[in-house]
Amino acid sequence: MAELQEVQITEEKPLLPGQTPEAAKEAELAARILLDQGQTHSVETPYGSVTFTVYGTPKPKRPAIFTYHDVGLNYKSCFQPLFQFGDMQEIIQNFVRVHVDAPGMEEGAPVFPLGYQYPSLDQLADMIPCILQYLNFSTIIGIGVGAGAYVLSRYALNHPDTVEGLVLINIDPNAKGWMDWAAHKLTGLTSSVAEMILGHLFSQEELSRNSELIQKYRNIVTHAPNLENIELYWNSYNNRRDLNFERGGDITLKCPVMLVVGDQAPHEDAVVECNSKLDPTQTSFLKMADSGGQPQLTQPGKLTEAIKYFLQGMGYMASSCMTRLSRSRTASLTSAASIDGSRSRSRTLSQSSESGTLSSGPPGHTMEVSC
């Protein structure tokens, strides 16, 4: 019998007419670099142009991760520390990402002319279908902060079939009452727009400590070349309508929701109230210790871990690698379930620097998990 020889067969990709193998490799490398850096697009909507940046390529049968930033920020200053965090790479490899800049908030945006009518938050939500149609995306998982959380919630109410899940950080679903409106007007007499926005983003304790992070973001807001545009977005946020969430009513978020707020954050009470109005079998509540007003900036590791569990609960990333926290969760799952059988039906995620615990679980249980 003739001696068998091992032959290595490599996959061949068809070349374009007149294209050499070297040119094909260079084109593929350039495409990968472009995807890593993000592709920025603008699309016209009934309420003006909106800019967004896409990272990665669409994954079959998977939604896009769709982010919307808060007032005073753009998608980079709001989300870059989170999405550049090491453990987040496992998540972003599994989903295409779309980062939206509210009109006039993108880098290098020209200042709107005097008298320009900035879109309301409801109209910003109505721009989203134009983005998804442009990209030919059918469903999303939204991650929003502050005003962006409101915009994504309004969109989810209007288009529930296109939203598979929402991570809402610092959401305030309530319209400003007369007392809030009067307090806002009085504050405006003694504080600049930049200072009011910083008070919206961070707690007074954080601002008084004036850490390196606060100094950085104070500089971003105070010296923003498009501060006039930011003020228009700020005004739209302060003139928002009530989302009218009602537990057990017709107006509610029908997808899985994770509500996130930092301890002592300016919006802690609003997020707690929002949690009380949503379906407890669909809603998780995460109060993060030592995170202040912007958890995605100060605690990207803890937030990444929570988002990973949230996605796994939705049926994605089931084979995600085990971390210290998830190993502990596996070890304590049985005892936790037996202890908490009589607890509240709402799913709760809570983190504490003192106890070092994260609690999570399916609808009907609250499970304590030691880190």
Short mmCIF file of N, CA and C in Angstrom, two decimals, residues 59-135:
data_model
loop_
_atom_site.label_atom_id
_atom_site.label_comp_id
_atom_site.label_asym_id
_atom_site.label_seq_id
_atom_site.Cartn_x
_atom_site.Cartn_y
_atom_site.Cartn_z
N LYS A 59 -24.67 40.21 13.49
CA LYS A 59 -24.62 38.77 13.76
C LYS A 59 -25.98 38.16 13.44
N PRO A 60 -26.00 37.02 12.76
CA PRO A 60 -27.29 36.40 12.41
C PRO A 60 -28.16 36.15 13.63
N LYS A 61 -29.43 36.53 13.52
CA LYS A 61 -30.43 36.30 14.56
C LYS A 61 -30.07 36.95 15.89
N ARG A 62 -29.28 38.02 15.84
CA ARG A 62 -28.95 38.74 17.07
C ARG A 62 -29.27 40.21 16.90
N PRO A 63 -29.80 40.84 17.95
CA PRO A 63 -30.09 42.27 17.87
C PRO A 63 -28.81 43.08 17.92
N ALA A 64 -28.92 44.35 17.58
CA ALA A 64 -27.80 45.27 17.74
C ALA A 64 -27.86 45.89 19.14
N ILE A 65 -26.70 46.12 19.74
CA ILE A 65 -26.64 46.93 20.95
C ILE A 65 -26.69 48.39 20.52
N PHE A 66 -27.64 49.12 21.06
CA PHE A 66 -27.97 50.47 20.59
C PHE A 66 -27.89 51.43 21.77
N THR A 67 -26.96 52.37 21.75
CA THR A 67 -26.76 53.24 22.91
C THR A 67 -27.24 54.66 22.62
N TYR A 68 -27.65 55.33 23.71
CA TYR A 68 -28.05 56.73 23.62
C TYR A 68 -27.55 57.45 24.88
N HIS A 69 -26.81 58.54 24.69
CA HIS A 69 -26.09 59.20 25.77
C HIS A 69 -26.93 60.24 26.50
N ASP A 70 -26.38 60.76 27.58
CA ASP A 70 -27.05 61.75 28.43
C ASP A 70 -26.71 63.17 27.97
N VAL A 71 -27.36 64.14 28.59
CA VAL A 71 -27.11 65.55 28.32
C VAL A 71 -25.68 65.91 28.73
N GLY A 72 -25.04 66.78 27.94
CA GLY A 72 -23.69 67.24 28.25
C GLY A 72 -22.60 66.33 27.73
N LEU A 73 -22.98 65.18 27.19
CA LEU A 73 -22.02 64.20 26.71
C LEU A 73 -22.32 63.84 25.26
N ASN A 74 -21.41 63.10 24.65
CA ASN A 74 -21.70 62.43 23.38
C ASN A 74 -21.45 60.94 23.58
N TYR A 75 -21.53 60.17 22.51
CA TYR A 75 -21.45 58.72 22.73
C TYR A 75 -20.07 58.32 23.26
N LYS A 76 -19.02 59.04 22.87
CA LYS A 76 -17.68 58.68 23.33
C LYS A 76 -17.49 59.01 24.80
N SER A 77 -17.81 60.23 25.20
CA SER A 77 -17.59 60.62 26.59
C SER A 77 -18.53 59.90 27.55
N CYS A 78 -19.67 59.41 27.04
CA CYS A 78 -20.63 58.71 27.89
C CYS A 78 -20.34 57.22 28.00
N PHE A 79 -19.91 56.59 26.89
CA PHE A 79 -19.83 55.13 26.87
C PHE A 79 -18.45 54.54 26.63
N GLN A 80 -17.48 55.35 26.22
CA GLN A 80 -16.18 54.78 25.88
C GLN A 80 -15.52 54.02 27.03
N PRO A 81 -15.53 54.55 28.28
CA PRO A 81 -14.91 53.77 29.37
C PRO A 81 -15.56 52.40 29.58
N LEU A 82 -16.85 52.31 29.32
CA LEU A 82 -17.54 51.03 29.49
C LEU A 82 -17.18 50.07 28.37
N PHE A 83 -17.26 50.52 27.13
CA PHE A 83 -17.05 49.60 26.01
C PHE A 83 -15.59 49.32 25.71
N GLN A 84 -14.68 50.08 26.32
CA GLN A 84 -13.27 49.78 26.19
C GLN A 84 -12.76 48.95 27.37
N PHE A 85 -13.63 48.67 28.33
CA PHE A 85 -13.23 47.86 29.49
C PHE A 85 -12.94 46.43 29.03
N GLY A 86 -11.91 45.82 29.62
CA GLY A 86 -11.44 44.52 29.17
C GLY A 86 -12.51 43.45 29.08
N ASP A 87 -13.29 43.26 30.16
CA ASP A 87 -14.30 42.21 30.18
C ASP A 87 -15.45 42.47 29.22
N MET A 88 -15.62 43.72 28.80
CA MET A 88 -16.70 44.05 27.86
C MET A 88 -16.41 43.50 26.46
N GLN A 89 -15.14 43.17 26.18
CA GLN A 89 -14.80 42.71 24.83
C GLN A 89 -15.54 41.43 24.46
N GLU A 90 -15.78 40.59 25.46
CA GLU A 90 -16.52 39.35 25.18
C GLU A 90 -17.94 39.65 24.72
N ILE A 91 -18.52 40.70 25.25
CA ILE A 91 -19.88 41.07 24.85
C ILE A 91 -19.88 41.68 23.46
N ILE A 92 -18.98 42.63 23.21
CA ILE A 92 -19.03 43.34 21.92
C ILE A 92 -18.62 42.46 20.76
N GLN A 93 -17.93 41.37 21.03
CA GLN A 93 -17.61 40.42 19.96
C GLN A 93 -18.86 39.66 19.50
N ASN A 94 -19.89 39.66 20.32
CA ASN A 94 -21.10 38.92 20.00
C ASN A 94 -22.22 39.78 19.44
N PHE A 95 -22.02 41.10 19.40
CA PHE A 95 -23.09 41.98 18.94
C PHE A 95 -22.50 43.13 18.12
N VAL A 96 -23.22 43.53 17.09
CA VAL A 96 -22.90 44.79 16.42
C VAL A 96 -23.40 45.93 17.31
N ARG A 97 -22.68 47.06 17.32
CA ARG A 97 -23.05 48.18 18.17
C ARG A 97 -23.37 49.41 17.35
N VAL A 98 -24.39 50.13 17.78
CA VAL A 98 -24.77 51.40 17.17
C VAL A 98 -24.79 52.46 18.27
N HIS A 99 -23.91 53.44 18.17
CA HIS A 99 -23.83 54.52 19.15
C HIS A 99 -24.40 55.79 18.52
N VAL A 100 -25.49 56.28 19.07
CA VAL A 100 -26.15 57.46 18.51
C VAL A 100 -25.67 58.71 19.24
N ASP A 101 -25.40 59.76 18.46
CA ASP A 101 -25.18 61.09 19.02
C ASP A 101 -26.46 61.90 18.80
N ALA A 102 -27.00 62.46 19.88
CA ALA A 102 -28.16 63.34 19.72
C ALA A 102 -27.77 64.48 18.77
N PRO A 103 -28.71 65.04 18.04
CA PRO A 103 -28.39 66.10 17.07
C PRO A 103 -27.58 67.23 17.69
N GLY A 104 -26.47 67.58 17.02
CA GLY A 104 -25.62 68.66 17.48
C GLY A 104 -24.65 68.29 18.58
N MET A 105 -24.65 67.00 19.01
CA MET A 105 -23.76 66.57 20.08
C MET A 105 -22.53 65.84 19.57
N GLU A 106 -22.49 65.48 18.29
CA GLU A 106 -21.35 64.76 17.75
C GLU A 106 -20.11 65.66 17.72
N GLU A 107 -18.94 65.04 17.73
CA GLU A 107 -17.69 65.80 17.71
C GLU A 107 -17.63 66.65 16.44
N GLY A 108 -17.25 67.93 16.61
CA GLY A 108 -17.15 68.82 15.47
C GLY A 108 -18.46 69.36 14.97
N ALA A 109 -19.54 69.13 15.71
CA ALA A 109 -20.86 69.60 15.26
C ALA A 109 -20.90 71.13 15.25
N PRO A 110 -21.43 71.73 14.18
CA PRO A 110 -21.57 73.19 14.17
C PRO A 110 -22.66 73.63 15.13
N VAL A 111 -22.55 74.85 15.61
CA VAL A 111 -23.57 75.40 16.51
C VAL A 111 -24.83 75.70 15.71
N PHE A 112 -25.98 75.30 16.24
CA PHE A 112 -27.24 75.57 15.55
C PHE A 112 -27.50 77.07 15.48
N PRO A 113 -28.14 77.54 14.43
CA PRO A 113 -28.41 78.97 14.31
C PRO A 113 -29.39 79.45 15.38
N LEU A 114 -29.34 80.72 15.67
CA LEU A 114 -30.23 81.31 16.67
C LEU A 114 -31.69 81.07 16.25
N GLY A 115 -32.50 80.61 17.19
CA GLY A 115 -33.90 80.34 16.90
C GLY A 115 -34.18 78.93 16.43
N TYR A 116 -33.14 78.09 16.32
CA TYR A 116 -33.34 76.70 15.88
C TYR A 116 -34.22 75.96 16.88
N GLN A 117 -35.19 75.23 16.38
CA GLN A 117 -36.11 74.46 17.22
C GLN A 117 -35.56 73.05 17.42
N TYR A 118 -34.99 72.81 18.58
CA TYR A 118 -34.39 71.50 18.85
C TYR A 118 -35.50 70.47 19.05
N PRO A 119 -35.29 69.23 18.58
CA PRO A 119 -36.33 68.20 18.76
C PRO A 119 -36.63 67.93 20.23
N SER A 120 -37.86 67.60 20.52
CA SER A 120 -38.23 67.14 21.86
C SER A 120 -37.67 65.73 22.05
N LEU A 121 -37.68 65.23 23.28
CA LEU A 121 -37.21 63.86 23.51
C LEU A 121 -38.09 62.85 22.78
N ASP A 122 -39.39 63.14 22.68
CA ASP A 122 -40.27 62.25 21.91
C ASP A 122 -39.86 62.21 20.45
N GLN A 123 -39.49 63.37 19.90
CA GLN A 123 -39.07 63.42 18.50
C GLN A 123 -37.71 62.75 18.30
N LEU A 124 -36.84 62.85 19.30
CA LEU A 124 -35.57 62.12 19.21
C LEU A 124 -35.83 60.61 19.14
N ALA A 125 -36.82 60.14 19.90
CA ALA A 125 -37.19 58.72 19.84
C ALA A 125 -37.75 58.36 18.47
N ASP A 126 -38.47 59.29 17.85
CA ASP A 126 -39.04 59.04 16.53
C ASP A 126 -37.99 59.04 15.42
N MET A 127 -36.76 59.46 15.72
CA MET A 127 -35.67 59.39 14.75
C MET A 127 -35.10 57.98 14.64
N ILE A 128 -35.26 57.19 15.69
CA ILE A 128 -34.62 55.87 15.75
C ILE A 128 -35.07 54.94 14.62
N PRO A 129 -36.36 54.89 14.24
CA PRO A 129 -36.74 54.02 13.13
C PRO A 129 -36.00 54.35 11.83
N CYS A 130 -35.66 55.61 11.62
CA CYS A 130 -34.91 56.00 10.41
C CYS A 130 -33.51 55.39 10.44
N ILE A 131 -32.91 55.34 11.64
CA ILE A 131 -31.58 54.75 11.78
C ILE A 131 -31.63 53.25 11.51
N LEU A 132 -32.60 52.58 12.11
CA LEU A 132 -32.70 51.13 11.94
C LEU A 132 -33.05 50.76 10.49
N GLN A 133 -33.88 51.57 9.85
CA GLN A 133 -34.21 51.32 8.46
C GLN A 133 -32.98 51.51 7.57
N TYR A 134 -32.19 52.52 7.85
CA TYR A 134 -30.96 52.78 7.09
C TYR A 134 -30.00 51.60 7.21
N LEU A 135 -29.89 51.04 8.41
CA LEU A 135 -28.97 49.93 8.65
C LEU A 135 -29.58 48.57 8.36
#
